[in-house]
Coordinates of C-alpha atoms and ligand atoms in Angstrom, one line a residue:
M528 CA 38.8 -19.7 -9.2
T529 CA 37.6 -16.0 -9.3
P530 CA 35.6 -15.5 -6.2
F531 CA 31.8 -15.0 -6.2
K532 CA 31.0 -11.3 -5.8
M533 CA 27.0 -10.1 -5.1
H534 CA 25.9 -7.0 -6.5
G535 CA 23.0 -4.5 -5.0
T536 CA 20.2 -4.1 -7.2
H537 CA 19.2 -0.1 -7.7
I538 CA 15.7 0.5 -9.1
L539 CA 16.7 2.8 -11.9
S540 CA 12.7 4.1 -13.1
T541 CA 9.5 3.3 -13.2
G542 CA 6.8 3.6 -15.7
S543 CA 3.2 3.1 -16.2
A544 CA -0.1 3.0 -18.4
V545 CA -3.7 2.8 -18.1
P546 CA -6.3 2.6 -21.0
D547 CA -8.3 5.8 -21.9
I548 CA -12.0 4.5 -21.6
C549 CA -13.2 5.5 -17.9
I550 CA -15.4 3.3 -16.1
S551 CA -17.4 5.0 -13.0
N552 CA -19.2 3.2 -10.7
D553 CA -22.6 5.4 -11.6
L554 CA -21.7 4.3 -15.0
L555 CA -21.8 0.6 -14.4
S556 CA -24.7 0.8 -11.7
N557 CA -26.8 1.7 -14.8
I558 CA -25.9 -2.1 -16.4
I559 CA -25.8 -4.1 -12.9
D560 CA -27.7 -3.5 -9.5
T561 CA -25.4 -2.1 -7.9
S562 CA -24.6 1.8 -6.5
D563 CA -21.8 4.2 -6.3
T564 CA -22.3 4.0 -2.5
W565 CA -22.0 0.3 -2.2
I566 CA -19.1 0.2 -4.3
S567 CA -17.0 3.3 -2.8
T568 CA -18.0 2.1 0.9
R569 CA -17.2 -1.7 0.4
T570 CA -14.0 -1.3 -1.4
G571 CA -12.9 2.3 -1.9
I572 CA -13.0 2.0 -5.6
K573 CA -14.6 5.2 -7.6
E574 CA -13.7 4.1 -11.1
R575 CA -11.7 1.9 -13.3
R576 CA -10.3 1.9 -16.9
I577 CA -10.8 -0.4 -19.3
L578 CA -8.8 -1.6 -22.6
D579 CA -10.9 -1.4 -25.9
N580 CA -10.6 -3.2 -29.1
N581 CA -8.0 -1.6 -30.5
Q582 CA -5.5 -1.9 -28.2
S583 CA -3.8 -4.9 -26.5
I584 CA -1.9 -5.6 -23.0
I585 CA 1.4 -5.5 -25.2
D586 CA 0.4 -1.8 -26.1
L587 CA -0.2 -1.2 -22.5
A588 CA 3.0 -2.9 -21.5
R589 CA 4.7 -0.7 -24.6
I590 CA 3.9 2.7 -23.2
A591 CA 4.7 1.7 -19.5
S592 CA 8.1 0.3 -20.6
D593 CA 8.7 3.3 -22.9
E594 CA 8.4 5.3 -20.1
A595 CA 11.0 3.7 -17.8
L596 CA 13.4 3.2 -20.3
I597 CA 13.1 7.3 -21.1
K598 CA 13.4 8.4 -17.5
G599 CA 16.6 5.7 -16.9
L600 CA 18.1 6.7 -20.5
I601 CA 18.5 3.4 -21.6
K602 CA 17.5 1.7 -25.1
A603 CA 15.4 -0.7 -25.4
E604 CA 18.5 -2.9 -27.4
D605 CA 20.7 -2.6 -23.8
L606 CA 18.0 -4.6 -22.4
D607 CA 19.2 -8.0 -20.5
L608 CA 16.1 -9.6 -19.9
I609 CA 12.5 -8.7 -19.7
L610 CA 10.3 -10.3 -17.1
F611 CA 6.6 -9.7 -18.5
A612 CA 4.3 -10.6 -15.1
T613 CA 0.9 -11.1 -16.2
S614 CA -2.3 -13.5 -15.6
T615 CA -3.9 -12.3 -19.1
P616 CA -1.8 -12.7 -21.7
N617 CA -2.4 -12.7 -25.3
D618 CA -0.8 -16.3 -26.2
L619 CA -1.2 -19.0 -23.2
F620 CA 2.9 -19.5 -24.7
G621 CA 3.6 -16.3 -23.4
S622 CA 3.6 -12.5 -24.2
A623 CA 7.0 -11.5 -23.1
S624 CA 8.2 -12.1 -26.7
Q625 CA 5.5 -9.7 -27.9
L626 CA 6.4 -7.0 -25.8
Q627 CA 10.2 -7.9 -26.6
K628 CA 9.3 -7.4 -30.4
S629 CA 7.1 -4.1 -29.5
L630 CA 9.9 -2.5 -27.8
G631 CA 13.0 -3.4 -30.4
A632 CA 14.8 -5.1 -27.2
T633 CA 16.8 -7.8 -30.0
K634 CA 19.1 -8.5 -27.3
A635 CA 17.2 -9.6 -24.2
A636 CA 15.8 -12.5 -23.2
A637 CA 12.0 -12.6 -22.1
F638 CA 9.4 -14.8 -20.6
D639 CA 6.4 -14.5 -18.5
I640 CA 5.5 -14.9 -14.8
T641 CA 1.9 -16.4 -14.0
A642 CA 1.4 -14.9 -10.4
A643 CA -1.7 -13.1 -10.5
C644 CA -1.6 -9.9 -8.1
S645 CA 1.8 -11.3 -6.6
G646 CA 3.4 -11.0 -10.3
F647 CA 5.2 -8.1 -9.9
V648 CA 7.0 -8.7 -6.6
I649 CA 7.8 -11.7 -8.1
G650 CA 9.0 -10.2 -10.8
L651 CA 11.2 -7.9 -8.6
I652 CA 12.8 -10.5 -6.8
V653 CA 13.5 -12.9 -9.7
A654 CA 15.2 -9.8 -11.1
Q655 CA 17.2 -9.2 -8.1
Q656 CA 18.9 -13.0 -8.5
F657 CA 20.4 -12.2 -12.3
I658 CA 21.4 -9.1 -10.8
Q659 CA 22.8 -10.3 -8.0
T660 CA 25.0 -13.0 -9.4
G661 CA 26.1 -10.4 -12.3
T662 CA 24.5 -12.3 -14.7
Y663 CA 22.5 -9.3 -16.0
K664 CA 22.3 -5.7 -16.1
N665 CA 19.5 -4.2 -17.6
I666 CA 16.3 -5.7 -16.5
L667 CA 12.8 -4.3 -17.3
I668 CA 9.9 -5.6 -15.1
V669 CA 6.7 -5.3 -16.2
G670 CA 3.5 -6.0 -14.7
A671 CA 0.0 -5.8 -16.8
D672 CA -3.1 -7.1 -17.0
T673 CA -6.6 -6.9 -18.6
L674 CA -8.9 -8.7 -16.6
S675 CA -11.7 -6.4 -17.7
Q676 CA -11.8 -9.2 -20.6
W677 CA -12.4 -12.4 -17.9
V678 CA -14.6 -11.1 -15.5
D679 CA -18.5 -11.6 -16.1
W680 CA -19.9 -7.7 -16.4
S681 CA -23.4 -9.1 -15.5
D682 CA -22.0 -10.3 -11.7
R683 CA -22.1 -7.6 -9.6
T684 CA -19.8 -9.2 -6.7
T685 CA -16.9 -9.6 -9.3
C686 CA -16.9 -6.9 -12.0
I687 CA -17.1 -4.0 -9.8
L688 CA -13.6 -4.9 -8.8
F689 CA -11.2 -4.6 -11.8
G690 CA -9.8 -2.8 -14.2
D691 CA -6.7 -3.1 -16.5
G692 CA -3.5 -1.5 -16.8
A693 CA 0.2 -1.6 -16.9
G694 CA 3.2 -0.7 -14.9
A695 CA 7.2 -1.0 -15.4
A696 CA 10.8 -0.7 -13.7
I697 CA 14.2 -1.2 -14.5
L698 CA 16.7 -2.8 -12.2
Q699 CA 20.3 -2.3 -12.6
P700 CA 23.4 -3.7 -10.4
S701 CA 24.9 -1.0 -7.7
R702 CA 27.2 -0.5 -5.1
Q703 CA 24.3 0.1 -2.8
N704 CA 21.1 -2.2 -2.7
D705 CA 17.8 -1.0 -2.8
L706 CA 15.9 -4.2 -2.2
M707 CA 16.8 -5.1 1.5
S708 CA 14.8 -8.5 1.9
F709 CA 12.1 -10.5 0.4
E710 CA 9.4 -13.5 1.4
L711 CA 7.2 -15.1 -0.6
N712 CA 4.5 -18.0 0.0
T713 CA 2.0 -20.0 -1.8
D714 CA -0.6 -21.9 -0.7
G715 CA -2.1 -24.4 -3.6
S716 CA -4.8 -25.7 -1.3
E717 CA -6.8 -22.4 -1.0
S718 CA -6.7 -21.8 -5.3
H719 CA -10.5 -22.4 -6.0
Q720 CA -10.9 -18.9 -3.4
L721 CA -9.9 -16.9 -6.7
S722 CA -9.6 -18.7 -9.9
I723 CA -10.2 -18.2 -13.7
Q724 CA -10.5 -22.2 -14.8
H725 CA -10.7 -23.7 -18.3
Q726 CA -14.0 -25.2 -19.1
E727 CA -14.1 -28.8 -18.1
N728 CA -15.1 -31.2 -21.3
S729 CA -15.3 -28.5 -23.8
S730 CA -14.6 -31.3 -26.3
S731 CA -12.2 -34.2 -26.3
I732 CA -10.7 -36.1 -28.8
D733 CA -10.8 -40.1 -29.1
Y734 CA -7.3 -41.4 -30.4
K735 CA -8.9 -45.3 -30.3
N736 CA -5.9 -46.6 -32.0
L737 CA -3.6 -44.9 -29.3
N738 CA -5.2 -46.1 -26.8
F739 CA -5.9 -42.5 -24.9
S740 CA -8.2 -39.7 -25.2
A741 CA -6.9 -36.1 -25.1
Q742 CA -9.2 -32.8 -23.7
K743 CA -9.0 -30.5 -26.1
I744 CA -9.3 -27.1 -23.7
S745 CA -10.7 -24.0 -25.8
K746 CA -12.1 -22.1 -23.4
Y747 CA -12.0 -20.4 -20.4
K748 CA -14.5 -19.6 -17.5
Y749 CA -15.3 -16.2 -16.2
L750 CA -13.2 -15.2 -13.2
T751 CA -14.9 -16.6 -10.1
M752 CA -13.9 -15.2 -6.4
N753 CA -14.8 -16.1 -3.0
G754 CA -14.8 -12.4 -1.6
K755 CA -14.7 -12.9 1.9
E756 CA -12.4 -15.8 2.4
V757 CA -9.9 -13.6 -0.2
Y758 CA -10.4 -10.9 2.4
K759 CA -9.6 -13.2 5.4
F760 CA -6.5 -14.4 3.5
A761 CA -5.3 -10.7 2.6
V762 CA -5.6 -9.3 6.0
S763 CA -4.1 -12.2 8.2
K764 CA -1.0 -12.7 5.8
V765 CA 0.0 -9.7 4.7
P766 CA 1.2 -8.5 8.2
E767 CA 2.9 -11.7 8.9
S768 CA 4.8 -11.5 5.8
I769 CA 5.6 -7.9 6.1
N770 CA 6.7 -8.3 9.6
K771 CA 8.8 -11.2 8.6
C772 CA 10.7 -8.9 6.2
L773 CA 11.3 -6.6 9.0
Q774 CA 12.7 -9.0 11.3
T775 CA 15.1 -10.0 8.1
S776 CA 16.2 -6.4 7.9
Q777 CA 16.4 -5.8 11.7
L778 CA 14.1 -2.8 11.1
K779 CA 10.7 -1.4 13.1
T780 CA 7.3 -0.9 11.6
N781 CA 7.8 2.9 11.9
Q782 CA 10.9 3.3 9.9
I783 CA 8.5 2.2 7.3
T784 CA 8.1 5.6 4.8
W785 CA 5.6 4.3 2.5
L786 CA 3.3 1.2 2.6
L787 CA 2.7 0.2 -0.9
L788 CA 0.1 -2.7 -0.9
H789 CA -1.4 -4.6 -3.9
Q790 CA -4.1 -2.0 -5.0
A791 CA -7.2 -4.5 -4.4
N792 CA -9.5 -3.2 -1.7
Q793 CA -9.3 0.3 0.4
R794 CA -10.6 -1.5 3.3
I795 CA -7.6 -4.1 3.1
L796 CA -5.5 -1.6 3.0
D797 CA -6.6 0.2 6.1
T798 CA -7.1 -3.4 8.1
V799 CA -3.7 -4.3 7.1
S800 CA -2.2 -0.9 7.8
Q801 CA -4.1 -1.0 11.4
K802 CA -2.7 -4.4 12.4
L803 CA 1.0 -3.2 11.3
Q804 CA 0.3 0.1 13.1
I805 CA 1.5 2.1 10.2
P806 CA -0.9 5.6 10.1
T807 CA -3.0 6.0 6.9
E808 CA -1.1 9.1 5.6
K809 CA 2.0 6.7 4.9
V810 CA 0.0 4.3 2.6
L811 CA 0.2 4.8 -0.9
S812 CA -3.2 4.1 -2.6
N813 CA -4.7 5.3 -5.9
I814 CA -7.4 2.1 -5.5
Q815 CA -10.1 5.0 -6.0
C816 CA -9.1 5.8 -9.7
Y817 CA -8.4 1.8 -11.3
G818 CA -9.6 -0.7 -9.2
N819 CA -7.9 -3.8 -8.8
T820 CA -5.3 -4.0 -11.6
S821 CA -3.8 -7.2 -10.6
A822 CA 0.0 -7.2 -11.5
A823 CA 0.0 -4.0 -12.6
S824 CA -1.2 -2.3 -9.3
I825 CA 2.1 -2.0 -7.5
P826 CA 4.2 -0.9 -10.3
I827 CA 1.7 2.1 -11.1
A828 CA 1.1 3.2 -7.7
L829 CA 4.9 2.7 -7.2
N830 CA 5.7 5.2 -10.7
E831 CA 2.6 7.7 -9.0
A832 CA 4.8 7.7 -5.9
F833 CA 7.8 8.3 -7.8
N834 CA 6.3 11.1 -10.7
T835 CA 4.8 12.9 -7.7
G836 CA 8.1 12.9 -5.8
H837 CA 6.5 11.3 -2.7
I838 CA 9.4 8.9 -2.8
C839 CA 12.7 10.5 -1.5
H840 CA 16.2 9.0 -1.4
K841 CA 16.6 6.4 1.7
D842 CA 12.8 6.5 2.0
I843 CA 12.1 2.7 3.4
I844 CA 9.0 1.2 1.2
A845 CA 7.4 -1.9 2.4
I846 CA 5.5 -3.5 -0.9
A847 CA 3.1 -6.5 -0.6
G848 CA 1.5 -8.3 -3.3
F849 CA -1.3 -11.4 -3.1
G850 CA -4.0 -12.7 -4.8
A851 CA -5.1 -16.0 -7.1
G852 CA -3.0 -18.8 -6.0
L853 CA -3.4 -18.5 -3.3
T854 CA 0.2 -16.1 -3.3
W855 CA 1.5 -13.6 -1.1
G856 CA 4.8 -12.1 -0.6
S857 CA 6.6 -8.8 0.3
I858 CA 9.7 -7.0 -0.3
L859 CA 11.2 -3.9 1.5
I860 CA 13.2 -1.6 -0.5
Q861 CA 15.1 1.3 0.9
W862 CA 15.6 3.8 -2.0
N863 CA 18.8 5.4 -3.0
A864 CA 18.1 8.2 -5.5
I865 CA 22.2 8.4 -6.4
E866 CA 24.4 5.1 -6.7
Ligands
COA1475 N1 -23.7 -4.2 -5.5 C1 -24.8 -4.1 -4.5 N2 -24.2 -5.0 -3.4 C2 -23.8 -5.9 -3.7 C3 -22.5 -6.2 -4.8 C4 -22.6 -4.9 -5.6 N3 -22.2 -4.8 -6.5 N4 -22.0 -6.7 -4.8 C5 -22.8 -7.9 -3.6 N5 -23.8 -7.0 -3.5 C6 -24.6 -7.7 -2.2 C7 -24.5 -9.1 -2.0 O1 -25.4 -9.9 -2.5 C8 -24.8 -9.6 -1.0 O2 -26.6 -9.1 -0.5 P1 -27.6 -10.0 0.5 O3 -26.8 -9.7 1.9 O4 -28.8 -9.7 0.4 O5 -27.0 -11.3 0.1 C9 -24.7 -8.0 0.3 O6 -24.6 -7.0 -0.8 C10 -23.0 -8.5 1.0 O7 -22.2 -9.0 0.0 P2 -21.3 -10.1 0.4 O8 -20.5 -10.8 -0.4 O9 -21.5 -10.4 1.8 O10 -20.4 -8.7 0.6 P3 -18.6 -8.2 1.3 O11 -18.8 -7.4 2.4 O12 -18.1 -9.5 1.6 O13 -18.1 -7.3 0.2 C11 -16.6 -7.6 -1.3 C12 -18.0 -8.0 -0.8 C13 -16.0 -8.1 -2.7 C14 -16.2 -6.4 -1.5 C15 -15.5 -8.0 -0.1 O14 -15.5 -9.6 -0.1 C16 -13.8 -7.7 -0.8 O15 -13.4 -7.1 -0.8 N6 -13.0 -9.5 -0.8 C17 -11.9 -9.0 -1.0 C18 -11.6 -9.3 -2.6 C19 -10.4 -9.0 -3.3 O16 -10.1 -8.0 -3.2 N7 -10.2 -9.8 -4.5 C20 -9.2 -9.3 -4.9 C21 -7.8 -10.0 -4.6 S1 -6.4 -9.6 -5.3

């Protein structure tokens, strides 16, 4: 029997995209009872990007993916797998196949990962399993969400937080391993704290002769959130999760070069970094420009950090995603510029 060989995983390239329409806090305060001061001090957000009717989540995902493909010198036809992390798909059966078609990635298997703001971290980990085992060579992971279509724009407690966007990364096997350790969690008993639920009993179809009635669900409610509980969850669970990863990799907090948290709220970023005793200058943040873009937030920030030259050879990046589910998890990366 051929001995089973484990491969290392390399982050080859990244990409990102946001819509053109920019909604500032001042603009929002014209339609709801809020202010730039309230939003900025409570969340760190100054503006967010919103998709218009002429663009879809697939268009955004396509632009982000194209950037990653071009930078990685990979042709779409050479992709083996596309993982599309989104909770706002075009099609409830999954949107990954639409992205596969748009890219012309004819050889790639493609499926969705529904895990809200943890989606991209989960995508990285899933991709790593396929690479480690030698199953696939070129994997595209996209995190994209358009929560602007699911928030109630008259609800000031939620609509101020979210924006739309997409981010992508291509993973390949390599001799050195960029993905050092990971840690994942779910607490379904708290799922009600942040959710988009379907309308109950929107109508039901009675199949009298067959002795059952089926619920016909055609509508979903707006996003609902218990902000205080979600805040407490994030600042308690995320440091724990990162510490577990550090332990697994036998690293100390001061060895982290960059802390890249899901961009939910600047106060969450500040509290988590303080708890971990990671100085502010090591915390990657772009929340003021985009708000919370759910599954897209981590890959957008990662791509910007690569594009601006912040991430260098051998840097250690601690990444954590958290959100609806409730789900949370971390991944430690030591990025190797050259294989
Ligand atoms: N503008 C002005 N006032 C607002 C407001 C807004 N956009 N939203 C709420 N308020 C008001 C409330 O009505 C309340 O008024 P009251 O005291 O008269 O009742 C007051 O501000 C305080 O509201 P509260 O909900 O207690 O604020 P908060 O300090 O908890 O901050 C969040 C609210 C949402 C910013 C905060 O809870 C948070 O960031 N939670 C985490 C959310 C998150 O990151 N979710 C995604 C995770 S993936």
